[in-house]
PDB file of C-alpha atoms in Angstrom:
ATOM      1  CA  GLY A   1     239.465 -19.787-164.915  1.00  0.00           C
ATOM      2  CA  GLU A   2     241.415 -22.076-162.683  1.00  0.00           C
ATOM      3  CA  SER A   3     245.027 -22.528-164.001  1.00  0.00           C
ATOM      4  CA  VAL A   4     248.195 -24.152-162.980  1.00  0.00           C
ATOM      5  CA  GLY A   5     251.205 -22.263-163.546  1.00  0.00           C
ATOM      6  CA  LEU A   6     255.141 -22.468-163.332  1.00  0.00           C
ATOM      7  CA  HIS A   7     257.489 -19.808-161.982  1.00  0.00           C
ATOM      8  CA  LEU A   8     260.402 -20.270-164.328  1.00  0.00           C
ATOM      9  CA  PRO A   9     260.401 -21.417-168.031  1.00  0.00           C
ATOM     10  CA  THR A  10     264.312 -22.382-167.778  1.00  0.00           C
ATOM     11  CA  LEU A  11     266.569 -23.777-165.251  1.00  0.00           C
ATOM     12  CA  SER A  12     270.194 -24.842-165.918  1.00  0.00           C
ATOM     13  CA  VAL A  13     271.896 -26.770-163.052  1.00  0.00           C
ATOM     14  CA  GLN A  14     275.441 -27.993-162.733  1.00  0.00           C
ATOM     15  CA  GLU A  15     275.658 -31.799-162.945  1.00  0.00           C
ATOM     16  CA  GLY A  16     275.725 -33.212-159.507  1.00  0.00           C
ATOM     17  CA  ASP A  17     273.975 -30.415-158.047  1.00  0.00           C
ATOM     18  CA  ASN A  18     270.294 -30.376-156.648  1.00  0.00           C
ATOM     19  CA  SER A  19     267.528 -28.787-158.626  1.00  0.00           C
ATOM     20  CA  ILE A  20     264.164 -27.447-157.739  1.00  0.00           C
ATOM     21  CA  ILE A  21     261.231 -26.823-160.036  1.00  0.00           C
ATOM     22  CA  ASN A  22     258.374 -24.979-158.823  1.00  0.00           C
ATOM     23  CA  CYS A  23     254.781 -24.765-159.627  1.00  0.00           C
ATOM     24  CA  ALA A  24     251.796 -22.647-158.347  1.00  0.00           C
ATOM     25  CA  TYR A  25     248.106 -23.678-158.756  1.00  0.00           C
ATOM     26  CA  SER A  26     245.172 -21.457-158.165  1.00  0.00           C
ATOM     27  CA  ASN A  27     242.449 -24.112-157.382  1.00  0.00           C
ATOM     28  CA  SER A  28     241.978 -24.723-153.858  1.00  0.00           C
ATOM     29  CA  ALA A  29     239.820 -27.895-154.702  1.00  0.00           C
ATOM     30  CA  SER A  30     243.075 -29.346-156.018  1.00  0.00           C
ATOM     31  CA  ASP A  31     243.295 -32.861-154.579  1.00  0.00           C
ATOM     32  CA  TYR A  32     245.798 -34.631-156.517  1.00  0.00           C
ATOM     33  CA  PHE A  33     249.338 -33.445-158.085  1.00  0.00           C
ATOM     34  CA  ILE A  34     251.667 -35.108-160.601  1.00  0.00           C
ATOM     35  CA  TRP A  35     254.992 -34.247-161.876  1.00  0.00           C
ATOM     36  CA  TYR A  36     255.707 -35.474-165.532  1.00  0.00           C
ATOM     37  CA  LYS A  37     259.029 -35.427-167.378  1.00  0.00           C
ATOM     38  CA  GLN A  38     259.029 -35.086-170.908  1.00  0.00           C
ATOM     39  CA  GLU A  39     262.361 -35.702-173.051  1.00  0.00           C
ATOM     40  CA  SER A  40     262.634 -34.431-176.542  1.00  0.00           C
ATOM     41  CA  GLY A  41     260.510 -36.317-179.054  1.00  0.00           C
ATOM     42  CA  LYS A  42     258.934 -38.422-176.247  1.00  0.00           C
ATOM     43  CA  GLY A  43     255.481 -38.455-174.593  1.00  0.00           C
ATOM     44  CA  PRO A  44     255.456 -37.084-170.772  1.00  0.00           C
ATOM     45  CA  GLN A  45     256.581 -39.677-168.389  1.00  0.00           C
ATOM     46  CA  PHE A  46     255.074 -39.969-164.956  1.00  0.00           C
ATOM     47  CA  ILE A  47     257.616 -39.022-162.031  1.00  0.00           C
ATOM     48  CA  ILE A  48     255.870 -38.685-158.739  1.00  0.00           C
ATOM     49  CA  ASP A  49     252.509 -37.671-157.447  1.00  0.00           C
ATOM     50  CA  ILE A  50     251.086 -36.393-154.027  1.00  0.00           C
ATOM     51  CA  ARG A  51     247.672 -36.099-152.607  1.00  0.00           C
ATOM     52  CA  SER A  52     246.539 -33.011-150.751  1.00  0.00           C
ATOM     53  CA  ASN A  53     246.531 -34.876-147.365  1.00  0.00           C
ATOM     54  CA  MET A  54     250.252 -35.073-147.832  1.00  0.00           C
ATOM     55  CA  ASP A  55     253.074 -32.301-147.544  1.00  0.00           C
ATOM     56  CA  LYS A  56     255.922 -34.340-148.921  1.00  0.00           C
ATOM     57  CA  ARG A  57     256.679 -37.481-150.668  1.00  0.00           C
ATOM     58  CA  GLN A  58     260.010 -39.097-151.780  1.00  0.00           C
ATOM     59  CA  GLY A  59     260.894 -41.167-154.598  1.00  0.00           C
ATOM     60  CA  GLN A  60     264.177 -42.268-156.200  1.00  0.00           C
ATOM     61  CA  ARG A  61     266.346 -39.093-156.290  1.00  0.00           C
ATOM     62  CA  VAL A  62     263.196 -36.993-156.388  1.00  0.00           C
ATOM     63  CA  THR A  63     261.196 -35.424-153.717  1.00  0.00           C
ATOM     64  CA  VAL A  64     257.927 -33.374-154.075  1.00  0.00           C
ATOM     65  CA  LEU A  65     256.814 -30.818-151.615  1.00  0.00           C
ATOM     66  CA  LEU A  66     253.266 -29.425-151.375  1.00  0.00           C
ATOM     67  CA  ASN A  67     252.325 -26.289-149.447  1.00  0.00           C
ATOM     68  CA  LYS A  68     248.693 -25.855-149.578  1.00  0.00           C
ATOM     69  CA  THR A  69     248.661 -22.634-147.565  1.00  0.00           C
ATOM     70  CA  VAL A  70     250.157 -21.022-150.428  1.00  0.00           C
ATOM     71  CA  LYS A  71     249.042 -23.461-153.177  1.00  0.00           C
ATOM     72  CA  HIS A  72     252.500 -24.238-154.238  1.00  0.00           C
ATOM     73  CA  LEU A  73     254.195 -27.561-155.531  1.00  0.00           C
ATOM     74  CA  SER A  74     257.794 -28.082-156.122  1.00  0.00           C
ATOM     75  CA  LEU A  75     259.984 -30.940-157.503  1.00  0.00           C
ATOM     76  CA  GLN A  76     263.343 -31.511-155.923  1.00  0.00           C
ATOM     77  CA  ILE A  77     265.791 -33.608-158.076  1.00  0.00           C
ATOM     78  CA  ALA A  78     269.023 -34.605-156.147  1.00  0.00           C
ATOM     79  CA  ALA A  79     272.611 -35.044-157.639  1.00  0.00           C
ATOM     80  CA  THR A  80     271.198 -34.284-161.159  1.00  0.00           C
ATOM     81  CA  GLN A  81     272.461 -36.075-164.191  1.00  0.00           C
ATOM     82  CA  PRO A  82     272.612 -35.440-167.819  1.00  0.00           C
ATOM     83  CA  GLY A  83     269.687 -37.699-168.249  1.00  0.00           C
ATOM     84  CA  ASP A  84     267.604 -35.569-166.078  1.00  0.00           C
ATOM     85  CA  SER A  85     267.563 -32.741-168.685  1.00  0.00           C
ATOM     86  CA  ALA A  86     263.915 -32.312-169.876  1.00  0.00           C
ATOM     87  CA  VAL A  87     260.957 -30.321-169.753  1.00  0.00           C
ATOM     88  CA  TYR A  88     258.890 -30.999-166.489  1.00  0.00           C
ATOM     89  CA  PHE A  89     255.314 -30.394-166.015  1.00  0.00           C
ATOM     90  CA  CYS A  90     253.151 -30.347-163.029  1.00  0.00           C
ATOM     91  CA  ALA A  91     249.593 -31.233-163.407  1.00  0.00           C
ATOM     92  CA  GLU A  92     246.683 -31.251-161.028  1.00  0.00           C
ATOM     93  CA  ASN A  93     243.293 -32.570-160.631  1.00  0.00           C
ATOM     94  CA  GLY A  94     240.564 -31.100-158.414  1.00  0.00           C
ATOM     95  CA  PHE A  95     238.368 -33.516-156.691  1.00  0.00           C
ATOM     96  CA  GLY A  96     235.702 -35.060-158.836  1.00  0.00           C
ATOM     97  CA  ASN A  97     237.310 -33.699-161.892  1.00  0.00           C
ATOM     98  CA  GLU A  98     237.925 -36.201-164.475  1.00  0.00           C
ATOM     99  CA  LYS A  99     240.551 -34.320-166.284  1.00  0.00           C
ATOM    100  CA  LEU A 100     244.186 -33.046-165.204  1.00  0.00           C
ATOM    101  CA  THR A 101     245.272 -29.338-165.851  1.00  0.00           C
ATOM    102  CA  PHE A 102     248.793 -29.099-166.854  1.00  0.00           C
ATOM    103  CA  GLY A 103     251.293 -26.204-166.144  1.00  0.00           C
ATOM    104  CA  THR A 104     253.289 -24.456-168.757  1.00  0.00           C
ATOM    105  CA  GLY A 105     256.315 -26.632-168.297  1.00  0.00           C
ATOM    106  CA  THR A 106     260.149 -25.589-167.111  1.00  0.00           C
ATOM    107  CA  ARG A 107     263.104 -26.806-169.212  1.00  0.00           C
ATOM    108  CA  LEU A 108     265.731 -28.164-167.006  1.00  0.00           C
ATOM    109  CA  THR A 109     269.150 -28.374-168.516  1.00  0.00           C
ATOM    110  CA  ILE A 110     272.211 -30.034-166.860  1.00  0.00           C
ATOM    111  CA  ILE A 111     275.439 -28.767-167.503  1.00  0.00           C
ATOM    112  CA  PRO A 112     278.350 -31.070-167.643  1.00  0.00           C
TER     113      PRO A 112
ATOM    114  CA  GLU B   1     256.616 -48.726-168.303  1.00  0.00           C
ATOM    115  CA  ALA B   2     253.165 -47.753-169.695  1.00  0.00           C
ATOM    116  CA  ASP B   3     251.911 -50.056-172.446  1.00  0.00           C
ATOM    117  CA  ILE B   4     250.366 -47.207-174.806  1.00  0.00           C
ATOM    118  CA  TYR B   5     251.232 -47.061-178.379  1.00  0.00           C
ATOM    119  CA  GLN B   6     250.657 -44.426-180.977  1.00  0.00           C
ATOM    120  CA  THR B   7     251.225 -44.823-184.810  1.00  0.00           C
ATOM    121  CA  PRO B   8     252.553 -43.264-186.881  1.00  0.00           C
ATOM    122  CA  ARG B   9     255.252 -41.568-184.813  1.00  0.00           C
ATOM    123  CA  TYR B  10     255.922 -39.070-187.888  1.00  0.00           C
ATOM    124  CA  LEU B  11     253.472 -38.109-190.542  1.00  0.00           C
ATOM    125  CA  VAL B  12     254.016 -35.597-193.462  1.00  0.00           C
ATOM    126  CA  ILE B  13     251.063 -35.112-195.798  1.00  0.00           C
ATOM    127  CA  GLY B  14     249.645 -32.611-198.049  1.00  0.00           C
ATOM    128  CA  THR B  15     246.839 -30.246-197.434  1.00  0.00           C
ATOM    129  CA  GLY B  16     243.423 -31.739-197.842  1.00  0.00           C
ATOM    130  CA  LYS B  17     244.257 -35.245-196.906  1.00  0.00           C
ATOM    131  CA  LYS B  18     242.218 -37.351-194.504  1.00  0.00           C
ATOM    132  CA  ILE B  19     244.358 -39.121-191.744  1.00  0.00           C
ATOM    133  CA  THR B  20     243.736 -41.162-188.785  1.00  0.00           C
ATOM    134  CA  LEU B  21     246.249 -41.270-185.898  1.00  0.00           C
ATOM    135  CA  GLU B  22     246.186 -44.544-184.050  1.00  0.00           C
ATOM    136  CA  CYS B  23     246.161 -44.854-180.266  1.00  0.00           C
ATOM    137  CA  SER B  24     246.058 -48.312-178.445  1.00  0.00           C
ATOM    138  CA  GLN B  25     246.662 -49.198-174.890  1.00  0.00           C
ATOM    139  CA  THR B  26     246.818 -52.862-173.202  1.00  0.00           C
ATOM    140  CA  MET B  27     246.114 -51.705-169.455  1.00  0.00           C
ATOM    141  CA  GLY B  28     242.351 -51.882-169.633  1.00  0.00           C
ATOM    142  CA  HIS B  29     242.183 -48.259-168.858  1.00  0.00           C
ATOM    143  CA  ASP B  30     238.601 -46.710-169.058  1.00  0.00           C
ATOM    144  CA  LYS B  31     239.733 -43.259-169.609  1.00  0.00           C
ATOM    145  CA  MET B  32     241.637 -42.101-172.623  1.00  0.00           C
ATOM    146  CA  TYR B  33     242.769 -38.684-174.030  1.00  0.00           C
ATOM    147  CA  TRP B  34     244.291 -36.701-176.867  1.00  0.00           C
ATOM    148  CA  TYR B  35     246.405 -33.721-176.438  1.00  0.00           C
ATOM    149  CA  GLN B  36     248.063 -31.540-178.943  1.00  0.00           C
ATOM    150  CA  GLN B  37     251.269 -29.928-177.953  1.00  0.00           C
ATOM    151  CA  ASP B  38     253.680 -27.406-180.017  1.00  0.00           C
ATOM    152  CA  PRO B  39     257.250 -27.734-179.568  1.00  0.00           C
ATOM    153  CA  GLY B  40     258.254 -26.703-175.986  1.00  0.00           C
ATOM    154  CA  MET B  41     254.877 -25.619-175.108  1.00  0.00           C
ATOM    155  CA  GLU B  42     252.034 -26.908-172.670  1.00  0.00           C
ATOM    156  CA  LEU B  43     249.643 -29.773-173.380  1.00  0.00           C
ATOM    157  CA  HIS B  44     246.177 -28.919-174.659  1.00  0.00           C
ATOM    158  CA  LEU B  45     243.437 -31.464-174.204  1.00  0.00           C
ATOM    159  CA  ILE B  46     241.325 -31.597-177.439  1.00  0.00           C
ATOM    160  CA  HIS B  47     239.453 -34.940-176.799  1.00  0.00           C
ATOM    161  CA  TYR B  48     238.656 -37.301-174.040  1.00  0.00           C
ATOM    162  CA  SER B  49     236.685 -40.611-173.511  1.00  0.00           C
ATOM    163  CA  TYR B  50     235.462 -42.202-170.272  1.00  0.00           C
ATOM    164  CA  GLY B  51     234.851 -45.587-171.768  1.00  0.00           C
ATOM    165  CA  VAL B  52     233.444 -47.371-174.791  1.00  0.00           C
ATOM    166  CA  ASN B  53     230.888 -45.279-176.888  1.00  0.00           C
ATOM    167  CA  SER B  54     231.684 -42.062-174.881  1.00  0.00           C
ATOM    168  CA  THR B  55     233.584 -39.118-176.290  1.00  0.00           C
ATOM    169  CA  GLU B  56     233.854 -35.633-175.083  1.00  0.00           C
ATOM    170  CA  LYS B  57     235.617 -32.240-176.377  1.00  0.00           C
ATOM    171  CA  GLY B  58     238.368 -31.067-174.455  1.00  0.00           C
ATOM    172  CA  ASP B  59     239.453 -27.744-173.581  1.00  0.00           C
ATOM    173  CA  LEU B  60     241.201 -26.606-176.849  1.00  0.00           C
ATOM    174  CA  SER B  61     238.693 -26.671-179.815  1.00  0.00           C
ATOM    175  CA  SER B  62     239.826 -29.040-182.564  1.00  0.00           C
ATOM    176  CA  GLU B  63     238.731 -29.757-185.868  1.00  0.00           C
ATOM    177  CA  SER B  64     239.444 -33.505-185.383  1.00  0.00           C
ATOM    178  CA  THR B  65     237.157 -36.386-184.325  1.00  0.00           C
ATOM    179  CA  VAL B  66     237.569 -39.413-182.273  1.00  0.00           C
ATOM    180  CA  SER B  67     235.732 -42.637-181.684  1.00  0.00           C
ATOM    181  CA  ARG B  68     235.916 -45.533-179.004  1.00  0.00           C
ATOM    182  CA  ILE B  69     234.421 -48.334-180.069  1.00  0.00           C
ATOM    183  CA  ARG B  70     236.766 -50.763-178.374  1.00  0.00           C
ATOM    184  CA  THR B  71     238.333 -49.878-174.637  1.00  0.00           C
ATOM    185  CA  GLU B  72     241.670 -50.428-176.145  1.00  0.00           C
ATOM    186  CA  HIS B  73     241.530 -48.140-179.069  1.00  0.00           C
ATOM    187  CA  PHE B  74     240.902 -44.418-179.441  1.00  0.00           C
ATOM    188  CA  PRO B  75     241.532 -43.267-183.038  1.00  0.00           C
ATOM    189  CA  LEU B  76     241.858 -39.526-183.950  1.00  0.00           C
ATOM    190  CA  THR B  77     240.909 -38.424-187.362  1.00  0.00           C
ATOM    191  CA  LEU B  78     241.304 -35.266-189.498  1.00  0.00           C
ATOM    192  CA  GLU B  79     238.824 -35.315-192.589  1.00  0.00           C
ATOM    193  CA  SER B  80     240.764 -32.549-194.467  1.00  0.00           C
ATOM    194  CA  ALA B  81     244.421 -31.886-192.961  1.00  0.00           C
ATOM    195  CA  ARG B  82     245.573 -27.995-192.999  1.00  0.00           C
ATOM    196  CA  PRO B  83     248.922 -26.606-192.263  1.00  0.00           C
ATOM    197  CA  SER B  84     247.333 -25.197-189.025  1.00  0.00           C
ATOM    198  CA  HIS B  85     247.106 -28.815-187.891  1.00  0.00           C
ATOM    199  CA  THR B  86     250.991 -29.335-187.768  1.00  0.00           C
ATOM    200  CA  SER B  87     251.613 -30.234-184.090  1.00  0.00           C
ATOM    201  CA  GLN B  88     252.547 -33.317-181.790  1.00  0.00           C
ATOM    202  CA  TYR B  89     249.438 -35.270-180.773  1.00  0.00           C
ATOM    203  CA  LEU B  90     249.774 -37.193-177.632  1.00  0.00           C
ATOM    204  CA  CYS B  91     247.350 -40.039-176.537  1.00  0.00           C
ATOM    205  CA  ALA B  92     247.023 -40.749-172.767  1.00  0.00           C
ATOM    206  CA  SER B  93     245.176 -43.303-170.790  1.00  0.00           C
ATOM    207  CA  SER B  94     244.225 -43.654-167.124  1.00  0.00           C
ATOM    208  CA  GLU B  95     242.263 -45.856-164.700  1.00  0.00           C
ATOM    209  CA  ARG B  96     239.129 -44.350-163.047  1.00  0.00           C
ATOM    210  CA  VAL B  97     240.272 -45.226-159.361  1.00  0.00           C
ATOM    211  CA  PRO B  98     242.160 -45.011-157.204  1.00  0.00           C
ATOM    212  CA  THR B  99     244.201 -42.305-159.018  1.00  0.00           C
ATOM    213  CA  ASP B 100     243.661 -40.410-162.308  1.00  0.00           C
ATOM    214  CA  THR B 101     247.516 -40.773-163.340  1.00  0.00           C
ATOM    215  CA  GLN B 102     247.610 -40.508-166.981  1.00  0.00           C
ATOM    216  CA  TYR B 103     249.961 -42.428-169.063  1.00  0.00           C
ATOM    217  CA  PHE B 104     251.333 -41.250-172.248  1.00  0.00           C
ATOM    218  CA  GLY B 105     252.248 -42.688-175.472  1.00  0.00           C
ATOM    219  CA  PRO B 106     255.223 -41.441-177.546  1.00  0.00           C
ATOM    220  CA  GLY B 107     253.210 -39.091-179.662  1.00  0.00           C
ATOM    221  CA  THR B 108     252.681 -38.523-183.170  1.00  0.00           C
ATOM    222  CA  ARG B 109     254.089 -35.534-184.955  1.00  0.00           C
ATOM    223  CA  LEU B 110     252.284 -34.633-187.858  1.00  0.00           C
ATOM    224  CA  THR B 111     253.298 -32.006-190.459  1.00  0.00           C
ATOM    225  CA  VAL B 112     250.867 -30.778-193.061  1.00  0.00           C
ATOM    226  CA  LEU B 113     252.447 -28.988-195.917  1.00  0.00           C
TER     227      LEU B 113
END
């Protein structure tokens, strides 16, 4: 079936450096993509989203890039801080699909 | 900050007990969801609802049941808890339009002894 998967299960980044978290999806009908951040003991928190008619979207210290040709999504976090340590999930929602499909998750650790 | 609440946050119970996990949202969202998540693992959708009196089973089979009598309330019930039900249960809600961004509650960590 259709799936959303992440390339790396863990990522360690030095504080102050930039981090990039990748996500591959297989549903060519995917229309809407979301990145969530989940800190230990908490529910996932919305970070940023992007629609399939866009290639790039920026937020505060975060940028999401969408490459529809290779079905690839990435989350860039600039100037990482200790509070960025968490598990990051990508999720996609195909057009007309009432549900989100979540990826496995990448654990980001910021090294002081 | 999303206004979605779950109680209890932590629950430890014995095998065979009946439990209800509460979820409430004050955003007037039509759609609500229940996910099951083991530590460090992906989320699995177990139930969802499009609105009052609507409930659907999710992608992961679950022995739990849900009800949606009021828009803001989406409780999940286990009639007879077993150790295999030990997990984190996350509730979420979303608007139908313009996006399906889901907003999550803090979760209930359930341990069945």
